[in-house]
Short mmCIF file of C-alpha atoms in Angstrom, two decimals:
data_model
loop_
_atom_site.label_atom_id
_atom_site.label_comp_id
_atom_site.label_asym_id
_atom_site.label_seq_id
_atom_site.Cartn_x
_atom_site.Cartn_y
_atom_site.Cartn_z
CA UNK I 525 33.90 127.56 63.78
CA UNK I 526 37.12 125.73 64.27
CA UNK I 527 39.49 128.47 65.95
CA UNK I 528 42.87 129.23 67.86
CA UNK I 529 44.54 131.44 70.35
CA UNK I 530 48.44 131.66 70.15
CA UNK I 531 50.34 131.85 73.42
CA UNK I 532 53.53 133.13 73.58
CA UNK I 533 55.64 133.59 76.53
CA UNK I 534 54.48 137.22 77.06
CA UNK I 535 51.07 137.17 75.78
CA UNK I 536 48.55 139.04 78.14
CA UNK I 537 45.69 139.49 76.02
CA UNK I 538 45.61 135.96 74.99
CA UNK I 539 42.45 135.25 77.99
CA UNK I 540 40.74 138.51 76.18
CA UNK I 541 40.54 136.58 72.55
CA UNK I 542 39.68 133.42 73.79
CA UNK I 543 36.71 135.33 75.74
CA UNK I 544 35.98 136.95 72.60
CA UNK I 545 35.74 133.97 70.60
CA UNK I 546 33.67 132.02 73.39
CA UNK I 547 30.72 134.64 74.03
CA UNK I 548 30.67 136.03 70.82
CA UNK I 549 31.31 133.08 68.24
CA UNK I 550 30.06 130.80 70.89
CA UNK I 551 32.43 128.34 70.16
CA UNK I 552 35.66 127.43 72.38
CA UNK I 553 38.80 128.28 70.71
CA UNK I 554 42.19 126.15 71.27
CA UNK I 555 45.02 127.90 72.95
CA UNK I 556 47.69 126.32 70.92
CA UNK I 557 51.48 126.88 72.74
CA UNK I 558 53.72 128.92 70.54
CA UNK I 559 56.25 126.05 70.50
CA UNK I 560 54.23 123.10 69.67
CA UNK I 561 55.11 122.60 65.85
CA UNK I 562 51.63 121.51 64.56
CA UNK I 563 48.20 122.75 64.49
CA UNK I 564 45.19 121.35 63.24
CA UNK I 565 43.76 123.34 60.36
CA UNK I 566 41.40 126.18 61.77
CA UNK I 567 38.96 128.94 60.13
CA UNK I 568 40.42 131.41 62.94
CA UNK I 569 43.79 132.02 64.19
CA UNK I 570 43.84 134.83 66.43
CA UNK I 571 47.63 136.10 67.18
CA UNK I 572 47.02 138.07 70.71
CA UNK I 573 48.55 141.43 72.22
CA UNK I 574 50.76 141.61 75.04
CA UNK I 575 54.67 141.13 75.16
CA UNK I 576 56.03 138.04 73.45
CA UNK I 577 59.80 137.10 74.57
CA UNK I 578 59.56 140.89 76.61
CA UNK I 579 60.11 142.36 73.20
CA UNK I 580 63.44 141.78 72.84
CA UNK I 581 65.14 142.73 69.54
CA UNK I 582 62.25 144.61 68.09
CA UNK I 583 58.59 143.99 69.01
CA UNK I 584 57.29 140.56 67.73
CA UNK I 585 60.55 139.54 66.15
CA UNK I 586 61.15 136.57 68.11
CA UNK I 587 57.59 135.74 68.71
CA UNK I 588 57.31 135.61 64.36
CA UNK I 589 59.88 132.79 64.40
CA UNK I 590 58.48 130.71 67.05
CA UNK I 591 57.78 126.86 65.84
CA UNK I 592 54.31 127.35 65.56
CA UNK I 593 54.26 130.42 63.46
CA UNK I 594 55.40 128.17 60.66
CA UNK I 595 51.90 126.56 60.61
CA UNK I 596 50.13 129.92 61.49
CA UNK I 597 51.78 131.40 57.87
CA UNK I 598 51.09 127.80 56.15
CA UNK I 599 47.05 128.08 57.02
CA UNK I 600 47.45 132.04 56.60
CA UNK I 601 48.58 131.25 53.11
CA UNK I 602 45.91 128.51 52.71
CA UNK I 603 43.12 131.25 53.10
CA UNK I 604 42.64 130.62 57.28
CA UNK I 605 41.31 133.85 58.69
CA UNK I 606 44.03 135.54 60.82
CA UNK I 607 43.50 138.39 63.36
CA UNK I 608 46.73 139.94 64.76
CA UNK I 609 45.96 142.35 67.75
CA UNK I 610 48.80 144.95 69.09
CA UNK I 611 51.81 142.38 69.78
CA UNK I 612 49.85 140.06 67.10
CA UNK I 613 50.00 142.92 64.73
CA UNK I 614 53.66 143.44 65.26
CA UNK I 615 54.62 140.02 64.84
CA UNK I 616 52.33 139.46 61.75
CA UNK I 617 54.67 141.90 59.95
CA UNK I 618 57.94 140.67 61.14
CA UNK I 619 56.81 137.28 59.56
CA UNK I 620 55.72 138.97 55.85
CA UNK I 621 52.64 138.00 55.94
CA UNK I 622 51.68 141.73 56.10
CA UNK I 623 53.67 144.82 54.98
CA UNK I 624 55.16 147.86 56.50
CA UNK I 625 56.48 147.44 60.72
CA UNK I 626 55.27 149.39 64.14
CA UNK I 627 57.98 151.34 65.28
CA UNK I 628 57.97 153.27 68.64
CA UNK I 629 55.16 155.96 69.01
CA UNK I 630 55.69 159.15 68.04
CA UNK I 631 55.15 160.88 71.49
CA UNK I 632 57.95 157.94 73.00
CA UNK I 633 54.69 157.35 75.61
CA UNK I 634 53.04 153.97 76.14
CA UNK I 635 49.44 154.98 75.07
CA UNK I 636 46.69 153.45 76.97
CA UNK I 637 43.06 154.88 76.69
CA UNK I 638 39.99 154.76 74.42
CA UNK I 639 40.62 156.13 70.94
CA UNK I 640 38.07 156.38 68.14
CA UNK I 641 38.69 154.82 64.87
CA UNK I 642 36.89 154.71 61.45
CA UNK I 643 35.91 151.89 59.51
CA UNK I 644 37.63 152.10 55.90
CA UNK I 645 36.41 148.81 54.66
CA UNK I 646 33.56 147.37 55.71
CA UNK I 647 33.13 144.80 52.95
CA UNK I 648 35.62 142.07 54.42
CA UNK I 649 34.92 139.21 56.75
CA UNK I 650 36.44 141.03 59.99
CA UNK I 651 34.07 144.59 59.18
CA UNK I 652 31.08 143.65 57.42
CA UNK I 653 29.19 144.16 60.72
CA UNK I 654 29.79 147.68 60.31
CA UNK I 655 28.54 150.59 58.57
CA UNK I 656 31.26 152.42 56.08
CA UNK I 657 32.85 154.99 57.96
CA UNK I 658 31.31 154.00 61.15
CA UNK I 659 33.38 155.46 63.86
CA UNK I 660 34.07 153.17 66.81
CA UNK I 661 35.43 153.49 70.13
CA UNK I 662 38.03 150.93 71.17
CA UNK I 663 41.06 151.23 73.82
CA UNK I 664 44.46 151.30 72.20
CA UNK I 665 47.50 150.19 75.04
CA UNK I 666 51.04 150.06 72.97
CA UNK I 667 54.54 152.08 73.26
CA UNK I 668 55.00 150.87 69.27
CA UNK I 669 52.37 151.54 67.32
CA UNK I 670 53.41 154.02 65.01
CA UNK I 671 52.86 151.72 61.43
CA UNK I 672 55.20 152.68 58.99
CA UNK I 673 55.11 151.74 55.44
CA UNK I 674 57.38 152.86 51.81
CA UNK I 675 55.23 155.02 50.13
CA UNK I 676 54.77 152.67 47.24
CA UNK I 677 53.38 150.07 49.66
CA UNK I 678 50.97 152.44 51.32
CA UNK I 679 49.64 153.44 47.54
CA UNK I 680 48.91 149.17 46.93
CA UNK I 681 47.49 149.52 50.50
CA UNK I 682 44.77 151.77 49.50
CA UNK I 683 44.07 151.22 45.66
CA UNK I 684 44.00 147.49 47.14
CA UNK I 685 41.21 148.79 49.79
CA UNK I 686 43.50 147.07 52.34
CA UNK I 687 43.16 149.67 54.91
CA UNK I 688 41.26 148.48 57.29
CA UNK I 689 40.65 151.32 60.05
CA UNK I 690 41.84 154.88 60.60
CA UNK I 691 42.71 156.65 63.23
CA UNK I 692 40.04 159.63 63.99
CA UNK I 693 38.06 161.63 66.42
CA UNK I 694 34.60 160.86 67.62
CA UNK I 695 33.14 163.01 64.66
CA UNK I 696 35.51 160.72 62.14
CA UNK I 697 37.58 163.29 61.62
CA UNK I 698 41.12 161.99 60.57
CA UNK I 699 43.81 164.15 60.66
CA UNK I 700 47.42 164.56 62.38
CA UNK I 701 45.83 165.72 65.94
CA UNK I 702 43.31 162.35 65.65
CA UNK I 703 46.54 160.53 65.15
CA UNK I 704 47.79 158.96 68.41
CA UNK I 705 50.98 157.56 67.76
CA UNK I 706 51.77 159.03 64.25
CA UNK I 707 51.45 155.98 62.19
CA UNK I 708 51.63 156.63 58.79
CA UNK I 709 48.15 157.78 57.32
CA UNK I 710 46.34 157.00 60.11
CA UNK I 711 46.26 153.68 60.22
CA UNK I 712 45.10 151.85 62.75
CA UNK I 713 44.23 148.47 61.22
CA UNK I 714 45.77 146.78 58.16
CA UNK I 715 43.79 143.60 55.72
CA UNK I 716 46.63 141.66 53.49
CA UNK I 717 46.06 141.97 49.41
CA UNK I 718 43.36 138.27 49.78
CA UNK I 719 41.61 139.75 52.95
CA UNK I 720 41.49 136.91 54.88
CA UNK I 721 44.00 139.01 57.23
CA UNK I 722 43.22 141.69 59.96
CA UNK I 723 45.88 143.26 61.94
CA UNK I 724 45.03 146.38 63.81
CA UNK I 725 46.83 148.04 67.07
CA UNK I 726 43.48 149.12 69.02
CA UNK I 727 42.02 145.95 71.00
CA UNK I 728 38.26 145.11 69.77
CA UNK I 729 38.75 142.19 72.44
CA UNK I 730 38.84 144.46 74.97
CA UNK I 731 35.59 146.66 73.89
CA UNK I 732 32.88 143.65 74.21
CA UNK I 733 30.84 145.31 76.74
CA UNK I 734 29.71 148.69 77.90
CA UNK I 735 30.76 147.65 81.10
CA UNK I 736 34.46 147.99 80.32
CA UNK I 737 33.87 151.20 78.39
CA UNK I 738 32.59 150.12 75.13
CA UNK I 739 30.93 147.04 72.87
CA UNK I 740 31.83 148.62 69.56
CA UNK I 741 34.82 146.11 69.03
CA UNK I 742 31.81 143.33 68.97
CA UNK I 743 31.18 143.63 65.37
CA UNK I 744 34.87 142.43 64.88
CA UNK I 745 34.08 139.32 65.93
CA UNK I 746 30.01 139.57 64.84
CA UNK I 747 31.16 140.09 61.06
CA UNK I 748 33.17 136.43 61.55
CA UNK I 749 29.77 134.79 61.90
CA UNK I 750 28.74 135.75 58.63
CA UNK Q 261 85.47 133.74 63.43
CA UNK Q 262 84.16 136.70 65.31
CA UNK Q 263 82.48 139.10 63.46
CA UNK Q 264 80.25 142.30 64.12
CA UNK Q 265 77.13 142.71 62.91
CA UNK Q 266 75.94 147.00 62.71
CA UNK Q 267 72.10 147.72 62.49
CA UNK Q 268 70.74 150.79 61.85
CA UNK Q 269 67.50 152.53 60.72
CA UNK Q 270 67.92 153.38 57.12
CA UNK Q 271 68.13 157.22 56.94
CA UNK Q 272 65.01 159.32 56.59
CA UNK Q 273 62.96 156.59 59.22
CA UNK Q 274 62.34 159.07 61.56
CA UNK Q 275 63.87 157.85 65.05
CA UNK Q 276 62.02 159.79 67.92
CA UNK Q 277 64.38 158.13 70.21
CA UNK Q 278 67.82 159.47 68.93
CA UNK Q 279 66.22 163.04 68.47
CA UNK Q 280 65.09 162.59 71.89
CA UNK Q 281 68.72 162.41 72.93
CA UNK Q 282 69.98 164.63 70.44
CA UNK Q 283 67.78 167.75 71.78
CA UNK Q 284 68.65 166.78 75.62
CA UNK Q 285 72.47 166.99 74.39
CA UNK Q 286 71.81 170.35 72.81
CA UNK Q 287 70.01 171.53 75.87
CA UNK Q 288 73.08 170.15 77.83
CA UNK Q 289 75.09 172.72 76.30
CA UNK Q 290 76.82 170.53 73.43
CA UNK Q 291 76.34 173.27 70.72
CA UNK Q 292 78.36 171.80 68.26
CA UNK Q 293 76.63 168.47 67.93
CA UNK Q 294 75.00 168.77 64.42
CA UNK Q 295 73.39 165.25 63.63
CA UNK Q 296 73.23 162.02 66.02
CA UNK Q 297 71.91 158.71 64.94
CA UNK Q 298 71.34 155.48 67.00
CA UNK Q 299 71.54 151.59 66.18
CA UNK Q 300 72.95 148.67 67.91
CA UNK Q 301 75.32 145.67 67.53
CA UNK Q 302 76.05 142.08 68.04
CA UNK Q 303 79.03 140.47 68.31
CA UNK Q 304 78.84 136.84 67.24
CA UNK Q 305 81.27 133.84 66.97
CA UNK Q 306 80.48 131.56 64.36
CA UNK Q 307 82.67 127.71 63.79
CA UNK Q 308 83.24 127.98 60.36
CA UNK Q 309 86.43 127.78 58.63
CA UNK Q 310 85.63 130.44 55.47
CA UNK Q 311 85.38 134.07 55.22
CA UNK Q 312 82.73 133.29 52.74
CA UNK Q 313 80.75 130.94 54.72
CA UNK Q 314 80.61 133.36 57.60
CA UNK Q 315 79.46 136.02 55.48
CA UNK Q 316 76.84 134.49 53.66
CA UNK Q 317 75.36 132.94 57.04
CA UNK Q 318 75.52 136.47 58.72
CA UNK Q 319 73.80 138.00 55.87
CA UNK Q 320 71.25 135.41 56.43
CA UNK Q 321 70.79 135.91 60.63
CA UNK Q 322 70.43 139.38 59.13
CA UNK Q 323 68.14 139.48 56.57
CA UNK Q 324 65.84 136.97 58.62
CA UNK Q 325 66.16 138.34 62.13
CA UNK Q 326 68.87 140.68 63.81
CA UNK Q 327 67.31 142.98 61.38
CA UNK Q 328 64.01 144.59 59.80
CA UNK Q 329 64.53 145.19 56.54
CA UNK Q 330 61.96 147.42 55.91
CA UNK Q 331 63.06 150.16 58.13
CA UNK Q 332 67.03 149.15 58.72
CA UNK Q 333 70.29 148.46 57.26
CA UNK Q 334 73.19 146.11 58.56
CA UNK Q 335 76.39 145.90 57.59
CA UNK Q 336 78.59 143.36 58.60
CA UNK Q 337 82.70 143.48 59.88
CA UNK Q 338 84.39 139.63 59.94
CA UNK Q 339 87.24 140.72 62.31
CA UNK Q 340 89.13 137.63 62.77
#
């Protein structure tokens, strides 16, 4: 598989998808610079977490009009899968290419532990690893998380099956107390209308091993293989 | 031309933030403060030689960047 890590100035999960990609996928994936204006045409793009440009403005706004973006949304459009993780999610819907924005957590905390979420849709090429409704355990480490959509867009979201993963407790309970950061409806994890988009705030990169808490986020990557 | 350029979360996005500061005021002891939003602004200079022109490529920096228009509004001021 032909794949990609973008690195902005900021990105600090960037080493955690390229690990991903390596052990899992076993293949090594490039780690294309964010202002390089071309990119050779890849299966996987993965946009990483972390803090592109320190972000200023709002979260991922700068980081969406970078050079290379322009060829992230060209191969995005052209059916290339596309993962956007925390600061990846963020700037995935400051360019369009998904709907709704993260705005600051509901609490005003920076959240950073091991939340639970359920699997909504496992019939797409990111969850198909996973039972429906499986509940996983995966950390979560963001001050703006809190997805907010117009409630038309959040009705296409689910009669389009494009939520991806919800919020919940370790039972798969979802409700307002198994809702972290009070993003609207619980979601944690978003697919565009075509699916060949994932953009979630908890970090499946990060939950590869038991040895760092958890290997649930493994079928993220598993489900890629096919 | 210098202009200003307002941006502001369209009302009913809930802004923990400004209620933050709005509920520290009240507990400061300013009882009469009934509502209190936030936003921000930029002041920019731009070298063209139109009202229109400036206008047009404000509304542009704004509907592309200085703001999200899912969640905010901008309005823009030409002031010279």
């Amino acid at each position: 598989m032909k794949s990609a890590v973008i690195v902005f100035p900021g990105s600090n999960c960037d080493r955690d998808a390229y690990v991903a990609i390596r052990d899992v996928l076993g293949s090594e994936p490039e780690m294309a610079w964010h202002g390089d204006s071309s990119l050779e045409k890849k299966d996987l793009i993965i946009v990483p977490g972390g803090f592109s440009y320190g972000d200023y403005l709002r979260c991922g706004s700068m980081a969406a009009n970078s050079p290379l973006m322009k060829e992230v949304i060209k191969q995005a459009n052209e059916g290339t899968k596309i993962i956007g993780i925390c600061n990846g999610f963020q700037i995935l819907t400051e360019t369009g290419l998904l709907p709704g924005t993260l705005m600051r957590n509901k609490g005003l905390k920076f959240i950073c532990r091991q939340i639970h979420m359920r699997v909504e849709n496992n019939t797409t090429s990111f969850t198909r690893k996973y039972a429906d409704k499986q509940v996983i355990q995966v950390p979560v480490a963001h001050n703006e998380g809190n997805y907010v959509v117009e409630d038309d867009v959040l009705k296409s979201l689910q009669d389009n099956d494009q939520v991806a993963f919800r919020y919940c407790d370790e039972s798969g309970t979802v409700n307002d107390d198994t809702n972290p950061n009070g993003a609207t409806d619980n979601i944690a994890g978003v697919l565009n209308k075509n699916k060949n988009i994932l953009a979630l705030m908890p970090h499946p990169e990060r939950a590869l091993s038991k040895l760092f808490g958890s290997d649930d986020g493994r079928g993220v990557f598993e489900s890629l293989m096919g | 031309m210098k202009a200003r350029v307002y941006v502001q979360l369209k009302p009913g996005v809930l802004d923990p933030e400004a209620s933050v500061v709005s509920k520290t005021l009240g507990t400061m002891g300013f009882d009469t403060l009934s509502k209190l939003d936030m936003g921000k602004f930029f002041d920019i200079e731009l070298d063209v030689d139109s009202t229109e022109k400036a206008e047009a490529t404000l509304k542009e920096m704004c509907e592309k960047l200085l703001s999200n228009t899912v969640i905010e509004n901008y309005k823009i001021e030409i002031q010279s």
